[in-house]
mmCIF file of C-alpha atoms in Angstrom:
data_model
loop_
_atom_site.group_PDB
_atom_site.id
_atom_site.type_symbol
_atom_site.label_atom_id
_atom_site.label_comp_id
_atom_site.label_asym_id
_atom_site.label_seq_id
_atom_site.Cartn_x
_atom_site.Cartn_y
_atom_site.Cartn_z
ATOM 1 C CA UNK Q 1 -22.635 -7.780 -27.944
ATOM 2 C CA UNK Q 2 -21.613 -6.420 -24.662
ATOM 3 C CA UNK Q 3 -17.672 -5.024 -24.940
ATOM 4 C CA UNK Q 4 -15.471 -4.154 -22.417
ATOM 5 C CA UNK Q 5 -12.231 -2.469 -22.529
ATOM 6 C CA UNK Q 6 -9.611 -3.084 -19.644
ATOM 7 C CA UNK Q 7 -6.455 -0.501 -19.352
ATOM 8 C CA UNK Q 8 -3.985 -0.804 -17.333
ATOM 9 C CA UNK Q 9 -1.781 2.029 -16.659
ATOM 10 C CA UNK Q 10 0.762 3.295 -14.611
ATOM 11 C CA UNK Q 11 2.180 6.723 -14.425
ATOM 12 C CA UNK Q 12 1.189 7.881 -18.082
ATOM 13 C CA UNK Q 13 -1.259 10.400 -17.648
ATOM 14 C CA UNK Q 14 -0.528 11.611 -21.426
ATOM 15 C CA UNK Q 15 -0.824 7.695 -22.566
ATOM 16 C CA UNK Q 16 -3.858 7.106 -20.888
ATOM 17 C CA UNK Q 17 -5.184 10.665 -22.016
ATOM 18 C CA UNK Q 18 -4.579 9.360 -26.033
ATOM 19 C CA UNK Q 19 -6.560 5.691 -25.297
ATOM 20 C CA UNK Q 20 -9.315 6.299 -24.087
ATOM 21 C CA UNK Q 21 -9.507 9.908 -26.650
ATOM 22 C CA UNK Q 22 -9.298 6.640 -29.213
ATOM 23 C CA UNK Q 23 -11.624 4.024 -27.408
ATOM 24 C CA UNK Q 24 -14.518 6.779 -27.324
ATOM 25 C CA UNK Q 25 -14.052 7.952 -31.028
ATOM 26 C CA UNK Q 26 -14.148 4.418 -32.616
ATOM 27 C CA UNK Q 27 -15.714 1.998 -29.706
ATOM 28 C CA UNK Q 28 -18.408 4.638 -27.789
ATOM 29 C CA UNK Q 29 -20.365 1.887 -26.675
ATOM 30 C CA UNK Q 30 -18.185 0.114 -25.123
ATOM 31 C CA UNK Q 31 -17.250 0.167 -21.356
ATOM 32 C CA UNK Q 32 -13.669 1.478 -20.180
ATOM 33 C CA UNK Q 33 -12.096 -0.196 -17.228
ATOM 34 C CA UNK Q 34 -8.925 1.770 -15.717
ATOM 35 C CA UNK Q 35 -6.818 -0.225 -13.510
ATOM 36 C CA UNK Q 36 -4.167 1.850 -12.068
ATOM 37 C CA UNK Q 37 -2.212 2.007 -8.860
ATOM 38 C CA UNK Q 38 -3.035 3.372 -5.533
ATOM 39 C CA UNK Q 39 -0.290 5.938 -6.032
ATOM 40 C CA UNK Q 40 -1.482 7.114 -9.660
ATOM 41 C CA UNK Q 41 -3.643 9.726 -8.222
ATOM 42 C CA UNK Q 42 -3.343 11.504 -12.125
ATOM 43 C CA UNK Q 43 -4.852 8.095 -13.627
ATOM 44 C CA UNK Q 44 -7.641 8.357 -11.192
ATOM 45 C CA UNK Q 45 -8.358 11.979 -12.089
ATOM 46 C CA UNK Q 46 -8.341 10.657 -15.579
ATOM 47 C CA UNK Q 47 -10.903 8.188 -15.168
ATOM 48 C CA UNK Q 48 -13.363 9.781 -13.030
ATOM 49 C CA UNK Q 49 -13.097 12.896 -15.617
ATOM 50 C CA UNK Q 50 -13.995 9.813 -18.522
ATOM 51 C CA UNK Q 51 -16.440 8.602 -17.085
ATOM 52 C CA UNK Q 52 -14.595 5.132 -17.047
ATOM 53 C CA UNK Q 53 -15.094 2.663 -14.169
ATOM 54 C CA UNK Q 54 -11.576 3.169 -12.031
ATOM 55 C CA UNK Q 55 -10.281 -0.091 -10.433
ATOM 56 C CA UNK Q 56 -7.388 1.053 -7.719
ATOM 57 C CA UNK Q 57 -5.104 -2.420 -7.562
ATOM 58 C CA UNK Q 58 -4.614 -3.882 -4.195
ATOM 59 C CA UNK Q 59 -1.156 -4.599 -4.428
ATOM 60 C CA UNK Q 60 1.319 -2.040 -5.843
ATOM 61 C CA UNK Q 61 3.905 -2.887 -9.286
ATOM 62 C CA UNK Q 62 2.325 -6.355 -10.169
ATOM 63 C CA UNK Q 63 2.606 -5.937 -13.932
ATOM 64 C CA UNK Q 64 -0.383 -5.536 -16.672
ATOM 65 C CA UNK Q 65 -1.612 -9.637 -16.080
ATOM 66 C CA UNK Q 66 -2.763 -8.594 -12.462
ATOM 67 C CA UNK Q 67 -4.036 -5.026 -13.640
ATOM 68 C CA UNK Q 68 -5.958 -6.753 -16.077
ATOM 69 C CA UNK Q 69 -7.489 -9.681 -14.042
ATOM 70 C CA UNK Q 70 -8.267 -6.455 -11.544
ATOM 71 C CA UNK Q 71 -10.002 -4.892 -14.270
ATOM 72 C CA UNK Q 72 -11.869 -8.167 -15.621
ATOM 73 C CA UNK Q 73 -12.835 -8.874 -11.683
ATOM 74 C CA UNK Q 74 -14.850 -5.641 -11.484
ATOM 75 C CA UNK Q 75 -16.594 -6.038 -14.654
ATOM 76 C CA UNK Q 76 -17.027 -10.033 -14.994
ATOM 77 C CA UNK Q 77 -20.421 -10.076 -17.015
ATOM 78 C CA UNK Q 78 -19.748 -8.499 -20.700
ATOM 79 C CA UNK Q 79 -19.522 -10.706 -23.728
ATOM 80 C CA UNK Q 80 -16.335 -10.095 -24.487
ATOM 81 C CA UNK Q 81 -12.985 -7.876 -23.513
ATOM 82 C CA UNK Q 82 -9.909 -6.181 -24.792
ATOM 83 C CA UNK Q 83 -7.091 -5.851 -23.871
ATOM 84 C CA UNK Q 84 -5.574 -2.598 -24.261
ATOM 85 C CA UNK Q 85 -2.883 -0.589 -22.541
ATOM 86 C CA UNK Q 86 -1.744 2.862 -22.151
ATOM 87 C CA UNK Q 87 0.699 3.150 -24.603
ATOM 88 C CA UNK Q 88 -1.862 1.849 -27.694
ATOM 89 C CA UNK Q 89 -3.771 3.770 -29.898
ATOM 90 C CA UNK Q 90 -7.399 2.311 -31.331
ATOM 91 C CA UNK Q 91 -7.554 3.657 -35.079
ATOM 92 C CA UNK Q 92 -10.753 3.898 -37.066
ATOM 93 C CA UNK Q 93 -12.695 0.628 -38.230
ATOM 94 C CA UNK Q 94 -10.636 -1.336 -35.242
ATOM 95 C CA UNK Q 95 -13.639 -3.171 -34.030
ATOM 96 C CA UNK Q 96 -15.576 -3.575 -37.397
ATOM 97 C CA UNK Q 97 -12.608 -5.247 -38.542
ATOM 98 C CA UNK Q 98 -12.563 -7.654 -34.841
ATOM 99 C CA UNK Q 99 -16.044 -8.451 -35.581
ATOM 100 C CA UNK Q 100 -15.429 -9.666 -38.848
ATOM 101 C CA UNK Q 101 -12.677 -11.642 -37.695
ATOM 102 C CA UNK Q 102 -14.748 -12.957 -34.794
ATOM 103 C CA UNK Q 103 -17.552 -14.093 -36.888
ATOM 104 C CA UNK Q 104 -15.443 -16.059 -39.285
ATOM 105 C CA UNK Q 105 -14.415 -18.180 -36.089
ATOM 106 C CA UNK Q 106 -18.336 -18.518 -35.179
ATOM 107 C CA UNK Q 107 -18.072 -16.296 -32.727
ATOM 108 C CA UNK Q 108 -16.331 -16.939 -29.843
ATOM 109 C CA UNK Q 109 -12.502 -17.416 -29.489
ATOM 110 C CA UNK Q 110 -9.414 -14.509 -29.552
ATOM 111 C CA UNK Q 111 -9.221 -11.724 -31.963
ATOM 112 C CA UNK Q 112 -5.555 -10.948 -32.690
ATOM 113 C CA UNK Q 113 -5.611 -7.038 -33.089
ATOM 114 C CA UNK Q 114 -2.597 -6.384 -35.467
ATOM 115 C CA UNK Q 115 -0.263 -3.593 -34.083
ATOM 116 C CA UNK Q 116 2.815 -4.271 -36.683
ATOM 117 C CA UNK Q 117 2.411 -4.039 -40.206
ATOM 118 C CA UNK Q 118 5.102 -6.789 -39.958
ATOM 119 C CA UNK Q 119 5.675 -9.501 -37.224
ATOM 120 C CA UNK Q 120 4.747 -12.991 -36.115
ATOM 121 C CA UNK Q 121 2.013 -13.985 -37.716
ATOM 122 C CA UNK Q 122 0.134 -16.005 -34.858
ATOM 123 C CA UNK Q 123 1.542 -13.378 -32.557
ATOM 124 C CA UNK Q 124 -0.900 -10.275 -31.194
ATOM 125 C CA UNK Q 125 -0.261 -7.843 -28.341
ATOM 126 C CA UNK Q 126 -3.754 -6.551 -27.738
ATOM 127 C CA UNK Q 127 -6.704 -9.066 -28.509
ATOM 128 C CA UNK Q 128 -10.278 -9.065 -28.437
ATOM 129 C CA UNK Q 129 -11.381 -12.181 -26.190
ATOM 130 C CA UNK Q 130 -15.309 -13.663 -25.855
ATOM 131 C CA UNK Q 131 -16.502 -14.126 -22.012
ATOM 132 C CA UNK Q 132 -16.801 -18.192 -23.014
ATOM 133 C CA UNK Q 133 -13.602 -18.454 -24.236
ATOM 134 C CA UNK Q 134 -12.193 -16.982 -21.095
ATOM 135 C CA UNK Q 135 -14.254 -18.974 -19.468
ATOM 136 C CA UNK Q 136 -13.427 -22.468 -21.392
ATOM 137 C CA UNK Q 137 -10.253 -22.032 -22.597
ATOM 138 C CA UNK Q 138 -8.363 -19.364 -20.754
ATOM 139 C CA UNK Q 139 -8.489 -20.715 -17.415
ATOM 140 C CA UNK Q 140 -11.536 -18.061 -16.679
ATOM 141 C CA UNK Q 141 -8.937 -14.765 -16.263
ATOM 142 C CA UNK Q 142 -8.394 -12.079 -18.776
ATOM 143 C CA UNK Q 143 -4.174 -12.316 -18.746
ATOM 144 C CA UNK Q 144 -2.704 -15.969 -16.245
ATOM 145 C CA UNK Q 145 -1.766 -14.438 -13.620
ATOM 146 C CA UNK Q 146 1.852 -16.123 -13.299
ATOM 147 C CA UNK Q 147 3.442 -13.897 -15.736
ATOM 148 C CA UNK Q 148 4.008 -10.441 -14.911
ATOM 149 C CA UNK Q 149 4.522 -8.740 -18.232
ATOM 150 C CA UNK Q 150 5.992 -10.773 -21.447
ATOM 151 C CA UNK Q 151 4.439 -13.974 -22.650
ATOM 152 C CA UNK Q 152 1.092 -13.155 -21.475
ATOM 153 C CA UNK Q 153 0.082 -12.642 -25.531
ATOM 154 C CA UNK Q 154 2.128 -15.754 -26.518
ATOM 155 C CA UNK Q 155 0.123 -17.997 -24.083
ATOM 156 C CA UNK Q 156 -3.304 -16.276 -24.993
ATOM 157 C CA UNK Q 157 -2.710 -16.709 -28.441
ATOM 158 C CA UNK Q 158 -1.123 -20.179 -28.222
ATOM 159 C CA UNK Q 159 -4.301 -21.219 -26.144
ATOM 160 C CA UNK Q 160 -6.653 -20.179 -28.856
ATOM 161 C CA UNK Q 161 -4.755 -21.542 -31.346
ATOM 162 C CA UNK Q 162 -5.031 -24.905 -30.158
ATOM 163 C CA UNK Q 163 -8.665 -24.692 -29.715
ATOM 164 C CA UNK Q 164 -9.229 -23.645 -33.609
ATOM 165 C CA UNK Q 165 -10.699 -20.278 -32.406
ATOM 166 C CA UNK Q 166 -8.189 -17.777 -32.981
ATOM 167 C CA UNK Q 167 -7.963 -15.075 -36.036
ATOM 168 C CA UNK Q 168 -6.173 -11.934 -36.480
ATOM 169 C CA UNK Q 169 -6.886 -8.611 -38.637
ATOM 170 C CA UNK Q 170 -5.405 -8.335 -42.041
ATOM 171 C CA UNK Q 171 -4.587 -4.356 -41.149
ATOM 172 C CA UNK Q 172 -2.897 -2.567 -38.928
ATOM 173 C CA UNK Q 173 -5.865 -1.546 -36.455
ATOM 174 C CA UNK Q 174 -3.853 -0.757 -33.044
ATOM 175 C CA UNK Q 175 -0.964 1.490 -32.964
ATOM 176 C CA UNK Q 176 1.518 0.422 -30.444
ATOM 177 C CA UNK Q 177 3.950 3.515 -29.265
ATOM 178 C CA UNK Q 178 6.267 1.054 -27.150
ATOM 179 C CA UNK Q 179 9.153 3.006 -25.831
ATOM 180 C CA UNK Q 180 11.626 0.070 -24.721
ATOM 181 C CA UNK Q 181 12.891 -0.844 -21.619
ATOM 182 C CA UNK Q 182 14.172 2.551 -21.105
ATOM 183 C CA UNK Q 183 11.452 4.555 -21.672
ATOM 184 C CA UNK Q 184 9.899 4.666 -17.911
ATOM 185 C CA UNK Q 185 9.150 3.013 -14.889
ATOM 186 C CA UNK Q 186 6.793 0.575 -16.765
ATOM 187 C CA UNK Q 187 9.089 -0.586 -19.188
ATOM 188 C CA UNK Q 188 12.079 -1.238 -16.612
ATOM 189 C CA UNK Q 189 10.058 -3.483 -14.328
ATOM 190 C CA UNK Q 190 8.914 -5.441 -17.388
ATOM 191 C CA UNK Q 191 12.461 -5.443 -19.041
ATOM 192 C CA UNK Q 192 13.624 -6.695 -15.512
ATOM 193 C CA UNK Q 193 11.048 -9.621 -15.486
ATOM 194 C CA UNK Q 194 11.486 -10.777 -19.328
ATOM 195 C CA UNK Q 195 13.620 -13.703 -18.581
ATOM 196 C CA UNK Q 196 11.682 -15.222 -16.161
ATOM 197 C CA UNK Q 197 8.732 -15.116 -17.449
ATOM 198 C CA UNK Q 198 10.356 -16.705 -20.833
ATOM 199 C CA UNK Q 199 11.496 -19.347 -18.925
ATOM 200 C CA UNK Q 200 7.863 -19.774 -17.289
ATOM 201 C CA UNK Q 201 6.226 -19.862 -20.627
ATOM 202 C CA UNK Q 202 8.777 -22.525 -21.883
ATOM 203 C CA UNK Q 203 7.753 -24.454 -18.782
ATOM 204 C CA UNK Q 204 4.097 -24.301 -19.622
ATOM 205 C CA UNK Q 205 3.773 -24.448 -23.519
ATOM 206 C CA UNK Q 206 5.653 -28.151 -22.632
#
């Protein structure tokens, strides 16, 4: 199986730095796709100095749904993506444990990569998701592009739910070092956005 990673990042050199350090100790076959802005010139450096494919977004402070749909447009062809961020951590055994998962579902559908030992159960920040799910189920992007930050994961996972092709690790196998709406740039703009997308992803799931 083909894998992809796509990162988006913006203006966390240190974050992005950590990632991919993780991605290429536990996932070295897999592809890394940085989407960053035009004005990250550090998250450029980054990639080129990875060796990761570098996708510069057309249109400045979008959110992570249009970095990632960036990301998945320059690499459309693998059989299957993740979606990671700069501000996760892959541990050990992360993908064995996805593949597991994924098989038990016949594989193809969303893997719910566990970042909380705690939390909602049907719930999963970063995922593992096959091309032909994307394709069939997920209206053929990696994130829907209407949100900007929240409710991208609850619509993902809601989606493969009602197709009877979603599972989720038993461990903890992503560490997720979210900062809150405080913590930079990145967090502001999504704090900002929160209550519209909620109200978008009410509209939808009716």
């Amino acid at each position: 199986m083909t894998l992809c990673i796509l990162l988006p990042t913006l203006h966390r050199p240190s974050g992005l730095r950590r990632v991919i350090d993780s991605l290429e100790a536990t996932a070295p076959e897999a592809t890394v796709v940085v989407a960053a802005d035009g004005d990250d010139i550090e998250a450029h450096r980054i990639a080129t100095e990875y060796g990761a494919r570098l996708v510069i977004c057309r249109e400045k402070r979008r959110g992570p749904a249009y970095a990632w749909n960036e990301a998945l447009r320059a690499a459309p062809n693998y059989d299957a993506y993740v979606l990671g961020s700069d501000d996760c951590v892959f541990q050990p055994g992360w993908l064995e444990a996805a593949l597991v998962c994924l098989e038990q579902i016949g594989g193809s559908g969303l893997v719910g990569l566990r970042s909380k030992p705690f939390g909602h159960k049907d719930l999963s920040a970063f995922y593992l998701m096959t091309r032909d799910f994307i394709v069939k189920h997920h209206g053929g992007v990696a994130a829907v592009p209407h949100y900007s930050s929240w409710y991208l994961d609850a619509e993902a996972c809601g989606r493969a739910q009602l197709a009877e092709c979603y599972a989720k690790t038993d461990k903890v196998v992503v560490i997720h070092d979210w900062r809150g709406p405080t913590g930079d740039e990145s967090y502001r703009l999504a704090n900002e956005r929160r209550e519209t997308n909620k109200e978008l992803y009410e509209q939808r799931r009716e």
